[in-house]
mmCIF file of C-alpha atoms in Angstrom:
data_model
loop_
_atom_site.group_PDB
_atom_site.id
_atom_site.type_symbol
_atom_site.label_atom_id
_atom_site.label_comp_id
_atom_site.label_asym_id
_atom_site.label_seq_id
_atom_site.Cartn_x
_atom_site.Cartn_y
_atom_site.Cartn_z
ATOM 1 C CA MET A 1083 21.993 8.285 7.993
ATOM 2 C CA ARG A 1084 19.606 6.873 6.182
ATOM 3 C CA PRO A 1085 16.271 7.974 6.489
ATOM 4 C CA LEU A 1086 13.894 6.044 8.248
ATOM 5 C CA ILE A 1087 11.052 4.597 7.128
ATOM 6 C CA ALA A 1088 8.058 3.352 9.043
ATOM 7 C CA ILE A 1089 6.207 0.232 7.751
ATOM 8 C CA PRO A 1090 3.722 -0.574 9.345
ATOM 9 C CA ALA A 1091 3.917 -4.954 10.177
ATOM 10 C CA ARG A 1092 1.493 -7.664 8.713
ATOM 11 C CA PHE A 1093 0.238 -9.928 11.663
ATOM 12 C CA ALA A 1094 0.547 -13.581 10.185
ATOM 13 C CA GLU A 1095 -1.177 -16.388 12.070
ATOM 14 C CA ARG A 1096 2.208 -18.977 12.027
ATOM 15 C CA THR A 1097 5.686 -18.572 10.313
ATOM 16 C CA SER A 1098 7.903 -21.575 9.686
ATOM 17 C CA ALA A 1099 10.590 -19.663 11.377
ATOM 18 C CA LEU A 1100 8.604 -18.958 14.394
ATOM 19 C CA ARG A 1101 7.041 -21.334 17.097
ATOM 20 C CA TYR A 1102 4.237 -18.160 17.700
ATOM 21 C CA ALA A 1103 2.226 -16.004 15.582
ATOM 22 C CA ALA A 1104 4.588 -13.176 14.294
ATOM 23 C CA GLU A 1105 4.666 -9.573 13.086
ATOM 24 C CA VAL A 1106 6.148 -9.936 9.195
ATOM 25 C CA ASN A 1107 6.624 -7.638 5.986
ATOM 26 C CA ALA A 1108 7.668 -8.885 2.474
ATOM 27 C CA ARG A 1109 11.669 -8.813 2.342
ATOM 28 C CA ALA A 1110 11.011 -7.763 -0.824
ATOM 29 C CA LEU A 1111 9.489 -4.966 0.056
ATOM 30 C CA ILE A 1112 12.747 -4.939 3.250
ATOM 31 C CA GLU A 1113 15.026 -4.659 0.477
ATOM 32 C CA ALA A 1114 13.892 -1.907 -2.093
ATOM 33 C CA VAL A 1115 13.612 0.555 0.412
ATOM 34 C CA TRP A 1116 17.269 -0.716 1.440
ATOM 35 C CA ARG A 1117 18.778 -1.143 -2.030
ATOM 36 C CA ALA A 1118 16.766 2.818 -3.078
ATOM 37 C CA GLY A 1119 18.973 4.638 0.624
ATOM 38 C CA GLY A 1120 16.891 4.183 3.337
ATOM 39 C CA GLU A 1121 16.653 2.485 6.804
ATOM 40 C CA PRO A 1122 13.798 -0.044 6.248
ATOM 41 C CA VAL A 1123 12.020 0.081 10.452
ATOM 42 C CA SER A 1124 8.485 -2.275 11.392
ATOM 43 C CA ILE A 1125 7.097 -1.246 14.001
ATOM 44 C CA HIS A 1126 4.532 -3.098 16.211
ATOM 45 C CA PRO A 1127 0.517 -2.111 14.830
ATOM 46 C CA ALA A 1128 -1.412 -0.015 18.249
ATOM 47 C CA ASP A 1129 -4.249 1.820 18.328
ATOM 48 C CA THR A 1130 -2.964 4.687 20.706
ATOM 49 C CA GLY A 1131 -0.268 6.904 19.753
ATOM 50 C CA THR A 1132 0.199 7.067 16.231
ATOM 51 C CA ALA A 1133 1.918 10.233 15.577
ATOM 52 C CA ALA A 1134 4.092 10.722 18.921
ATOM 53 C CA ARG A 1135 6.144 7.308 17.139
ATOM 54 C CA LEU A 1136 6.239 8.608 13.548
ATOM 55 C CA ALA A 1137 7.387 11.278 14.595
ATOM 56 C CA ARG A 1138 11.675 9.931 14.561
ATOM 57 C CA PHE A 1139 10.272 8.494 11.231
ATOM 58 C CA ASP A 1140 11.282 10.183 7.644
ATOM 59 C CA GLY A 1141 8.624 8.966 5.197
ATOM 60 C CA VAL A 1142 6.278 5.581 6.011
ATOM 61 C CA LEU A 1143 5.539 2.645 3.866
ATOM 62 C CA LEU A 1144 1.630 1.191 4.315
ATOM 63 C CA PRO A 1145 2.353 -2.622 2.637
ATOM 64 C CA GLY A 1146 0.083 -4.575 1.256
ATOM 65 C CA GLY A 1147 -1.909 -7.246 3.475
ATOM 66 C CA GLY A 1148 -5.862 -8.940 4.364
ATOM 67 C CA ASP A 1149 -8.940 -7.019 3.945
ATOM 68 C CA LEU A 1150 -10.001 -4.066 5.733
ATOM 69 C CA ALA A 1151 -13.417 -4.403 7.156
ATOM 70 C CA PRO A 1152 -16.298 -3.129 5.014
ATOM 71 C CA SER A 1153 -17.974 -1.773 8.442
ATOM 72 C CA ARG A 1154 -14.911 0.292 8.315
ATOM 73 C CA TYR A 1155 -16.122 2.502 4.505
ATOM 74 C CA GLY A 1156 -19.889 2.064 5.249
ATOM 75 C CA ALA A 1157 -20.965 -1.396 4.008
ATOM 76 C CA THR A 1158 -23.016 -3.461 5.537
ATOM 77 C CA ASP A 1159 -23.018 -6.952 4.621
ATOM 78 C CA THR A 1160 -19.074 -8.709 4.251
ATOM 79 C CA HIS A 1161 -18.363 -10.523 0.977
ATOM 80 C CA GLU A 1162 -17.851 -14.225 2.036
ATOM 81 C CA ALA A 1163 -14.599 -13.791 0.007
ATOM 82 C CA VAL A 1164 -13.397 -10.496 2.490
ATOM 83 C CA TYR A 1165 -10.555 -12.211 4.715
ATOM 84 C CA ASP A 1166 -7.612 -11.895 7.336
ATOM 85 C CA VAL A 1167 -10.252 -8.739 8.605
ATOM 86 C CA ASP A 1168 -8.218 -7.286 11.953
ATOM 87 C CA THR A 1169 -9.017 -4.287 13.611
ATOM 88 C CA LEU A 1170 -6.079 -3.850 15.424
ATOM 89 C CA GLN A 1171 -4.413 -3.845 12.102
ATOM 90 C CA ASP A 1172 -7.364 -1.835 10.242
ATOM 91 C CA THR A 1173 -6.989 1.379 13.779
ATOM 92 C CA PHE A 1174 -3.380 1.204 12.813
ATOM 93 C CA ASP A 1175 -3.126 1.391 8.625
ATOM 94 C CA LEU A 1176 -5.805 4.331 8.940
ATOM 95 C CA ASP A 1177 -4.595 6.231 11.644
ATOM 96 C CA VAL A 1178 -1.668 6.280 9.826
ATOM 97 C CA ALA A 1179 -2.462 7.589 7.427
ATOM 98 C CA ARG A 1180 -3.943 10.001 8.561
ATOM 99 C CA HIS A 1181 -1.219 11.508 10.132
ATOM 100 C CA ALA A 1182 0.639 11.019 6.967
ATOM 101 C CA LEU A 1183 -1.457 12.886 4.794
ATOM 102 C CA ALA A 1184 -2.073 15.514 7.274
ATOM 103 C CA THR A 1185 1.691 16.230 8.108
ATOM 104 C CA GLY A 1186 3.013 15.914 4.871
ATOM 105 C CA LEU A 1187 5.226 12.850 5.980
ATOM 106 C CA PRO A 1188 6.499 11.277 2.588
ATOM 107 C CA LEU A 1189 3.941 8.288 1.993
ATOM 108 C CA LEU A 1190 4.074 5.374 -0.778
ATOM 109 C CA ALA A 1191 1.100 2.959 0.219
ATOM 110 C CA VAL A 1192 1.081 -0.600 -1.992
ATOM 111 C CA CYS A 1193 -1.500 -2.748 -2.963
ATOM 112 C CA ARG A 1194 -3.909 -2.391 0.703
ATOM 113 C CA GLY A 1195 -2.482 0.203 1.474
ATOM 114 C CA LEU A 1196 -4.089 1.942 -1.474
ATOM 115 C CA GLN A 1197 -7.475 0.749 -0.177
ATOM 116 C CA VAL A 1198 -6.357 2.210 3.115
ATOM 117 C CA VAL A 1199 -5.485 5.624 2.247
ATOM 118 C CA ASN A 1200 -8.586 5.474 -0.170
ATOM 119 C CA VAL A 1201 -11.073 4.633 3.435
ATOM 120 C CA ALA A 1202 -9.252 6.831 5.349
ATOM 121 C CA LEU A 1203 -10.689 10.230 3.157
ATOM 122 C CA GLY A 1204 -13.596 8.709 3.073
ATOM 123 C CA GLY A 1205 -13.764 6.243 0.249
ATOM 124 C CA THR A 1206 -15.071 2.698 -1.191
ATOM 125 C CA LEU A 1207 -13.913 -0.181 -1.996
ATOM 126 C CA GLU A 1208 -15.810 -3.003 -3.939
ATOM 127 C CA GLN A 1209 -15.591 -6.132 -1.701
ATOM 128 C CA ASP A 1210 -14.647 -8.459 -4.293
ATOM 129 C CA MET A 1211 -13.888 -8.744 -8.534
ATOM 130 C CA GLY A 1212 -15.501 -11.658 -9.444
ATOM 131 C CA GLY A 1213 -13.636 -14.469 -9.420
ATOM 132 C CA PRO A 1214 -10.649 -15.822 -10.760
ATOM 133 C CA GLU A 1215 -11.849 -14.752 -15.059
ATOM 134 C CA ARG A 1216 -12.134 -10.460 -12.903
ATOM 135 C CA GLU A 1217 -9.513 -10.409 -10.084
ATOM 136 C CA HIS A 1218 -5.473 -9.572 -10.748
ATOM 137 C CA ARG A 1219 -3.968 -11.860 -7.970
ATOM 138 C CA HIS A 1220 -0.563 -14.105 -9.715
ATOM 139 C CA LEU A 1221 -0.979 -11.650 -13.009
ATOM 140 C CA VAL A 1222 1.190 -8.951 -14.456
ATOM 141 C CA HIS A 1223 -0.230 -6.812 -16.353
ATOM 142 C CA PRO A 1224 -0.025 -3.422 -18.276
ATOM 143 C CA VAL A 1225 -1.368 -0.126 -16.562
ATOM 144 C CA THR A 1226 -1.260 3.488 -18.170
ATOM 145 C CA LEU A 1227 -0.053 6.015 -15.669
ATOM 146 C CA ASP A 1228 -1.275 9.678 -15.735
ATOM 147 C CA PRO A 1229 1.939 11.722 -17.486
ATOM 148 C CA GLY A 1230 1.840 14.461 -14.830
ATOM 149 C CA SER A 1231 1.292 12.389 -11.912
ATOM 150 C CA LEU A 1232 4.954 11.425 -9.613
ATOM 151 C CA LEU A 1233 4.379 8.403 -10.147
ATOM 152 C CA ALA A 1234 4.765 9.083 -14.073
ATOM 153 C CA ARG A 1235 8.041 11.332 -12.595
ATOM 154 C CA ALA A 1236 9.099 8.292 -10.617
ATOM 155 C CA THR A 1237 8.821 5.389 -13.089
ATOM 156 C CA GLY A 1238 9.585 7.306 -15.323
ATOM 157 C CA ALA A 1239 7.898 5.870 -17.110
ATOM 158 C CA GLU A 1240 4.010 6.469 -19.902
ATOM 159 C CA LYS A 1241 2.624 2.041 -19.561
ATOM 160 C CA ALA A 1242 4.290 -0.056 -16.699
ATOM 161 C CA ASP A 1243 3.513 -3.664 -15.697
ATOM 162 C CA ALA A 1244 2.319 -4.462 -12.834
ATOM 163 C CA SER A 1245 2.553 -7.342 -10.724
ATOM 164 C CA CYS A 1246 -1.114 -8.244 -9.190
ATOM 165 C CA TYR A 1247 -2.266 -9.626 -6.355
ATOM 166 C CA HIS A 1248 -5.638 -8.721 -5.464
ATOM 167 C CA HIS A 1249 -9.403 -9.382 -5.711
ATOM 168 C CA GLN A 1250 -10.553 -5.985 -3.991
ATOM 169 C CA ARG A 1251 -10.491 -2.372 -5.913
ATOM 170 C CA VAL A 1252 -11.513 1.211 -5.121
ATOM 171 C CA ASP A 1253 -15.158 1.622 -5.947
ATOM 172 C CA ARG A 1254 -15.685 5.740 -5.427
ATOM 173 C CA PRO A 1255 -12.624 6.927 -4.575
ATOM 174 C CA ALA A 1256 -11.990 9.879 -2.064
ATOM 175 C CA PRO A 1257 -12.827 13.122 -3.030
ATOM 176 C CA ASP A 1258 -9.541 14.975 -2.720
ATOM 177 C CA LEU A 1259 -7.795 12.274 -4.691
ATOM 178 C CA LEU A 1260 -6.759 11.313 -7.954
ATOM 179 C CA VAL A 1261 -7.249 8.748 -10.158
ATOM 180 C CA THR A 1262 -3.045 8.270 -11.913
ATOM 181 C CA ALA A 1263 -3.110 4.877 -12.820
ATOM 182 C CA ARG A 1264 -5.883 2.765 -14.654
ATOM 183 C CA ALA A 1265 -5.842 -1.581 -16.280
ATOM 184 C CA ALA A 1266 -6.436 -2.297 -19.651
ATOM 185 C CA ASP A 1267 -9.896 -3.802 -17.761
ATOM 186 C CA GLY A 1268 -10.442 0.406 -15.410
ATOM 187 C CA THR A 1269 -9.541 -0.742 -12.161
ATOM 188 C CA ILE A 1270 -8.265 2.116 -11.032
ATOM 189 C CA GLU A 1271 -3.835 1.703 -10.407
ATOM 190 C CA ALA A 1272 -3.116 3.987 -8.922
ATOM 191 C CA LEU A 1273 -4.299 7.343 -6.964
ATOM 192 C CA GLU A 1274 -2.842 10.383 -5.840
ATOM 193 C CA LEU A 1275 -3.337 13.492 -3.542
ATOM 194 C CA PRO A 1276 -3.167 17.636 -5.296
ATOM 195 C CA GLY A 1277 -1.897 20.271 -3.658
ATOM 196 C CA GLY A 1278 -1.266 17.248 -0.371
ATOM 197 C CA ASP A 1279 1.837 19.263 1.660
ATOM 198 C CA GLY A 1280 4.254 16.198 0.884
ATOM 199 C CA TRP A 1281 5.358 12.951 -1.641
ATOM 200 C CA PHE A 1282 2.533 10.179 -2.081
ATOM 201 C CA THR A 1283 1.689 8.468 -4.399
ATOM 202 C CA ALA A 1284 -0.515 5.289 -3.719
ATOM 203 C CA VAL A 1285 0.101 1.697 -6.190
ATOM 204 C CA GLN A 1286 -3.225 -1.176 -5.966
ATOM 205 C CA TRP A 1287 0.408 -3.325 -7.117
ATOM 206 C CA HIS A 1288 3.127 -4.757 -5.594
ATOM 207 C CA PRO A 1289 6.212 -3.215 -6.267
ATOM 208 C CA GLU A 1290 8.817 -5.110 -4.986
ATOM 209 C CA ASP A 1291 8.193 -7.969 -7.034
ATOM 210 C CA THR A 1292 10.265 -6.603 -9.354
ATOM 211 C CA ALA A 1293 12.113 -3.905 -8.516
ATOM 212 C CA HIS A 1294 15.407 -6.189 -8.143
ATOM 213 C CA GLU A 1295 15.218 -6.384 -11.962
ATOM 214 C CA ASP A 1296 12.529 -3.687 -13.328
ATOM 215 C CA PRO A 1297 13.788 0.354 -12.762
ATOM 216 C CA ALA A 1298 10.534 1.756 -12.858
ATOM 217 C CA GLN A 1299 9.066 0.278 -10.770
ATOM 218 C CA GLN A 1300 12.454 0.094 -7.970
ATOM 219 C CA GLY A 1301 11.621 3.541 -8.886
ATOM 220 C CA LEU A 1302 8.999 4.632 -6.671
ATOM 221 C CA PHE A 1303 11.630 2.603 -3.825
ATOM 222 C CA ASP A 1304 13.710 5.365 -4.663
ATOM 223 C CA ALA A 1305 11.317 8.398 -5.127
ATOM 224 C CA LEU A 1306 10.307 7.464 -1.523
ATOM 225 C CA VAL A 1307 13.384 7.578 0.511
ATOM 226 C CA ARG A 1308 14.126 10.765 -1.631
ATOM 227 C CA ALA A 1309 11.228 12.704 -0.290
ATOM 228 C CA ALA A 1310 12.644 11.300 2.945
ATOM 229 C CA THR A 1311 16.308 12.407 2.723
ATOM 230 C CA ARG A 1312 14.384 15.922 2.331
#
């Protein structure tokens, strides 16, 4: 039996194949979990019953998406670049992150997912990195990995090419989180939780973009599914 990997769905106002607003996940993300031997399951965001709903799953993948509401990390103003904020999406993702980390449920967090984990544990975000000359959108750039990290073990590398699409980044890491990768400009690209009960790593990039051709990126999904199998 393939281990069940819960992937919170993302709200979409419109899709080309459906007549109504939809709940979606990226096909590349789903296929990366499937290649790893997992059974990817999109789950509906709701504001109650998160712990009971996750009890049947063997692992969690927190995917990318729109921005978290700045109020979630104590900001009193909102930058004009912040987009696609959804109260229910934020509530559910934060609940999922906290539950997975508290119970040791294996967790891989991607892009927005990393930001969710950081905020869930008390960290903050930089709302906008400063426009096209500074943001990491539509870019593949090198990142340096901590050689002792779960991330380095999963990818089998100390340097990797990261496919990025984000205009926000970690400002202050949560107190319990450890930075395990950075870009050349200093942007925090990965976080882990030393001493946590379960397997967990978070990356600011999108490993699913290149996982079909880059074993280092596919290795993240493989490691999640291995941990979920155990």
